Structure formats: C-alpha cells, structure tokens
Coordinates of C-alpha atoms in Angstrom, one line a residue:
M1 CA 32.8 -9.4 4.2
T2 CA 30.3 -8.3 6.1
L3 CA 28.5 -11.0 3.4
F4 CA 31.4 -13.1 3.8
H5 CA 31.3 -13.1 7.4
F6 CA 27.1 -13.9 7.8
G7 CA 27.9 -16.7 5.1
N8 CA 30.1 -18.3 7.8
C9 CA 28.3 -18.0 10.4
F10 CA 25.2 -19.0 8.6
A11 CA 26.9 -22.4 7.6
L12 CA 28.3 -22.7 10.8
A13 CA 24.5 -23.1 11.8
Y14 CA 23.0 -24.5 9.8
F15 CA 24.4 -27.0 7.8
P16 CA 25.4 -29.5 10.4
Y17 CA 21.5 -29.6 11.0
F18 CA 21.6 -30.2 7.4
I19 CA 24.3 -32.9 7.6
T20 CA 22.9 -34.6 10.2
Y21 CA 19.5 -35.0 8.9
K22 CA 20.6 -36.3 5.4
C23 CA 23.5 -38.9 7.3
S24 CA 20.8 -39.8 9.9
G25 CA 18.6 -41.3 7.4
L26 CA 15.8 -39.7 8.4
S27 CA 15.2 -38.3 4.2
E28 CA 15.3 -41.6 3.2
Y29 CA 12.0 -42.1 5.7
S30 CA 10.3 -39.1 4.6
A31 CA 10.1 -37.8 7.6
F32 CA 10.9 -34.0 6.6
W33 CA 6.5 -32.8 7.5
R34 CA 7.1 -34.9 10.8
C35 CA 10.3 -32.8 11.7
V36 CA 7.8 -29.7 10.9
Q37 CA 5.5 -30.5 13.6
A38 CA 7.3 -31.7 15.6
G39 CA 9.1 -27.9 15.6
A40 CA 5.1 -26.7 15.4
T41 CA 4.7 -28.6 19.0
Y42 CA 8.0 -27.0 19.8
L43 CA 6.4 -23.4 19.0
C44 CA 3.3 -24.0 21.0
V45 CA 5.5 -25.2 23.6
Q46 CA 7.4 -22.4 23.9
L47 CA 4.3 -19.8 23.5
C48 CA 2.6 -21.6 26.8
K49 CA 5.5 -21.4 29.1
M50 CA 6.1 -18.0 28.0
L51 CA 2.8 -17.2 29.4
F52 CA 3.3 -19.2 32.5
L53 CA 6.2 -16.7 33.0
A54 CA 4.6 -14.2 32.1
T55 CA 1.4 -14.9 34.5
F56 CA 3.4 -16.2 37.8
F57 CA 7.2 -15.5 37.5
P58 CA 7.4 -11.0 38.2
T59 CA 10.6 -9.7 36.6
W60 CA 13.3 -9.2 39.1
E61 CA 13.9 -6.2 40.7
G62 CA 16.7 -6.7 43.0
A63 CA 20.4 -4.8 42.5
V64 CA 22.2 -4.2 39.3
G65 CA 24.8 -7.0 38.8
A66 CA 22.5 -9.2 41.3
Y67 CA 21.3 -13.0 40.4
D68 CA 18.4 -14.3 41.5
F69 CA 19.3 -17.7 41.9
I70 CA 15.5 -19.3 43.2
G71 CA 13.8 -17.2 40.6
E72 CA 15.9 -18.6 37.6
F73 CA 15.7 -22.2 39.1
M74 CA 12.0 -22.2 39.4
K75 CA 12.0 -21.2 35.5
A76 CA 14.2 -23.6 34.8
T77 CA 11.5 -26.3 36.4
V78 CA 9.1 -25.0 33.8
D79 CA 11.6 -26.3 31.3
L80 CA 9.7 -29.3 32.3
A81 CA 7.1 -28.6 29.5
D82 CA 9.5 -29.2 26.8
L83 CA 9.9 -33.1 27.7
L84 CA 6.1 -33.3 27.8
G85 CA 6.6 -31.6 24.7
L86 CA 9.3 -34.2 23.2
H87 CA 7.7 -37.0 24.1
L88 CA 3.9 -36.0 23.1
V89 CA 5.9 -35.8 19.4
M90 CA 7.2 -38.9 19.6
S91 CA 4.5 -40.6 21.1
R92 CA 2.0 -39.4 17.7
N93 CA 5.4 -41.1 15.5
A94 CA 5.0 -45.0 14.4
G95 CA 8.4 -46.4 14.1
K96 CA 11.6 -47.3 15.5
G97 CA 13.1 -45.6 18.8
E98 CA 16.2 -44.4 16.6
Y99 CA 13.4 -43.2 14.3
K100 CA 11.1 -41.5 17.0
I101 CA 14.4 -40.1 18.3
M102 CA 16.1 -38.5 15.7
V103 CA 12.5 -36.8 14.2
A104 CA 11.7 -35.4 17.8
A105 CA 15.5 -33.8 18.2
M106 CA 15.6 -32.2 14.8
G107 CA 12.5 -31.0 14.8
W108 CA 13.1 -29.1 18.4
A109 CA 16.5 -28.3 17.8
T110 CA 15.9 -26.8 13.8
A111 CA 12.3 -24.8 15.7
E112 CA 14.6 -23.4 18.0
L113 CA 17.8 -22.3 15.9
V114 CA 15.4 -20.6 13.8
M115 CA 13.5 -18.8 16.1
S116 CA 16.3 -17.8 18.3
R117 CA 19.2 -17.4 16.3
C118 CA 18.2 -16.6 12.6
L119 CA 16.8 -13.1 12.6
P120 CA 19.8 -12.2 15.4
L121 CA 22.8 -13.3 12.7
W122 CA 20.8 -12.2 9.6
V123 CA 20.6 -8.7 11.2
G124 CA 23.9 -8.4 13.5
A125 CA 26.5 -10.9 11.2
R126 CA 25.8 -8.8 8.4
G127 CA 27.1 -5.2 10.2
I128 CA 29.6 -3.4 9.1
E129 CA 32.2 -4.3 12.7
F130 CA 33.3 -8.1 13.3
D131 CA 32.0 -9.4 16.5
W132 CA 32.9 -13.0 17.5
K133 CA 29.6 -13.4 19.4
Y134 CA 27.8 -14.6 16.1
I135 CA 30.5 -17.2 15.8
Q136 CA 29.5 -18.0 19.3
M137 CA 26.0 -18.1 18.5
S138 CA 26.5 -20.4 15.2
I139 CA 28.3 -22.6 17.6
D140 CA 26.2 -22.8 20.3
S141 CA 23.6 -24.3 18.1
N142 CA 25.2 -27.1 17.3
I143 CA 25.4 -28.0 21.0
S144 CA 21.8 -27.4 21.2
L145 CA 21.3 -30.1 18.3
V146 CA 23.8 -32.6 20.4
H147 CA 21.9 -31.7 23.9
Y148 CA 18.0 -31.9 22.2
M149 CA 19.2 -35.7 20.3
A150 CA 20.4 -36.8 24.1
V151 CA 17.2 -35.6 25.7
A152 CA 15.3 -37.1 23.4
A153 CA 16.9 -40.0 24.0
L154 CA 16.4 -40.2 27.5
V155 CA 12.7 -39.0 27.5
W156 CA 12.0 -41.9 25.3
M157 CA 14.0 -44.2 27.3
W158 CA 12.0 -42.9 30.6
M159 CA 8.7 -43.4 29.2
R160 CA 9.3 -47.1 28.0
Y161 CA 7.4 -49.3 29.9
D162 CA 9.6 -52.3 29.9
L163 CA 12.6 -50.3 31.6
P164 CA 14.7 -52.0 34.0
A165 CA 14.5 -51.1 37.5
H166 CA 18.3 -50.1 37.5
F167 CA 18.4 -47.8 34.4
R168 CA 15.4 -45.9 36.1
L169 CA 17.6 -44.0 38.3
P170 CA 20.1 -43.1 36.0
V171 CA 18.0 -42.1 33.3
T172 CA 15.9 -40.0 35.5
V173 CA 18.9 -38.1 37.3
L174 CA 20.6 -37.6 33.5
L175 CA 17.2 -35.8 32.6
G176 CA 17.2 -33.6 35.8
L177 CA 20.8 -32.7 34.6
S178 CA 20.0 -31.9 31.5
M179 CA 16.5 -30.3 32.3
Y180 CA 18.4 -27.7 34.8
K181 CA 22.0 -27.8 32.7
A182 CA 20.9 -24.1 31.6
F183 CA 20.7 -23.1 34.9
L184 CA 23.0 -24.8 36.7
M185 CA 26.0 -23.3 33.8
D186 CA 24.9 -19.8 34.4
C187 CA 24.9 -20.1 37.9
F188 CA 28.4 -21.4 37.7
V189 CA 29.1 -18.4 34.6
H190 CA 27.7 -15.8 37.4
I191 CA 30.0 -17.1 40.2
F192 CA 33.1 -17.7 38.6
L193 CA 33.0 -14.6 36.5
L194 CA 33.9 -16.8 33.2
G195 CA 34.4 -15.0 29.5
S196 CA 31.9 -15.9 27.1
W197 CA 34.4 -18.5 25.2
T198 CA 35.0 -20.1 28.8
A199 CA 30.9 -20.3 29.0
L200 CA 30.9 -21.9 25.7
L201 CA 33.4 -24.0 26.4
L202 CA 32.1 -25.5 29.7
K203 CA 28.8 -25.5 27.9
A204 CA 30.2 -28.0 25.1
V205 CA 32.5 -30.3 27.5
T206 CA 28.8 -30.5 29.7
T207 CA 26.7 -31.6 26.7
G208 CA 29.1 -34.1 25.7
V209 CA 30.0 -35.5 29.1
L210 CA 25.5 -35.7 29.4
S211 CA 25.3 -37.0 25.6
L212 CA 28.0 -39.5 26.3
G213 CA 26.4 -40.8 29.3
C214 CA 22.7 -41.3 27.2
L215 CA 24.2 -42.9 24.6
T216 CA 26.0 -45.3 27.4
L217 CA 22.3 -45.9 28.9
F218 CA 20.6 -45.9 24.9
V219 CA 22.9 -48.4 23.7
N220 CA 22.8 -50.6 26.7
L221 CA 19.5 -50.7 27.1
V222 CA 18.6 -51.4 23.1
H223 CA 21.5 -54.2 22.7
G224 CA 20.7 -55.6 26.3
N225 CA 16.8 -56.5 24.7

C-alpha cells in the first residue's frame, strides 16, 4: 500500500511535466539539454540566494508563532534573482519566443521539483502511515509549473526592446505580483489561519489568475505585432 501511495504521488507530481514536455513541441526541437542547462542555472541561482540570505538576513528570533513580515518581505525581494536567471536562460537560447519561454520554464520548474520534492516524496510517501501532505506537495508542483511558465513569459515580454508603452505597466505589475506571490500567500494564511487545503486552493486560484493575465498580454503582444 505504501508503494502504491508513493506511485500515485510520483505520477501526480512528475507526469504533468513529462506530458508538457512532449505536447509543447520541445521534444521535436531536441531541447532536452537546453532544459538541463536551465536547471543548472536554477541551481546556481539558488546557491547564490542561500549565501546572500545567510549573510544578510539572520534567523528570526521573535516570539514563538510570530510572523516576521518585514524580514519575509526582504527575503521575497531576493527572488528577483530568479527573474534574472530566467532572463539569462532565455537570452542564451536562439529561437522563437514561445520556445525560449518553454525551455526556461520547464528547466526551472523541473529543477525545483527534483531538488525540493523528490527526496520528501521518496522518504515520506513510502512511510507506514498515509498523509495527505504528499498529495498536496504533488499538486503544488503542478501549480509551480504553471507559475514558472507565466513568469518566464512575463520576463520575456518585459525584456523586449519593442514592447509597447501601454504594455509596460501591466507586465511590470504582474512581474511584481509573481515575485511577491509566495510572501503575500504566507501573510494571508498567517492572518486568516487557513488550513492546508484552503491555502493550496488559494494558491492555485491566484496562480491561475496571474497566468490568465499573462496569457492575455502575451497573445495581444504577439498577434498585435
């Protein structure tokens, strides 16, 4: 039964990535190693972020159960490095905008999946007792994939030299929301004491709204030119 539970969690977490890679056309462009390079860039960026956070942001020593809003906001600001990393990945790949976005998003999201969820799923989902948190973790990985697709598209649009002036403000606002989304979600959960399933649903809805806004801008920009 534990192996069956692990198989369900593994399939729920990893198969959407495989299906996205196959159905998006990346396999036809032989983009596997490009995605691997994007994943390697993700690892370098996360290492730099950890060193920066460990150096300039000491551990919170407030009361037990208290939430350090200012400290968490400053830590969320460091996620600007992710945007720079995605831009670096896309600038090193030649091809159409859709190809650059998919390579960067797939490599970035897959690297995060492997580094942050592979070991917990392997150790925890094979445990004796069933726990819903591993199902939630698998669903969250799919939300992260959609999130990084939207963020990569926003970065690609923002870095275009021919981006129309009336697109600049909405793209910038969506980029800011995407960068601080995790911080805003944590604040909302902490203030309203939301449960794990409610928080996951809220994250899915927020990511969906952000992605739809990004898709609208992307389609108007591409077809408008």
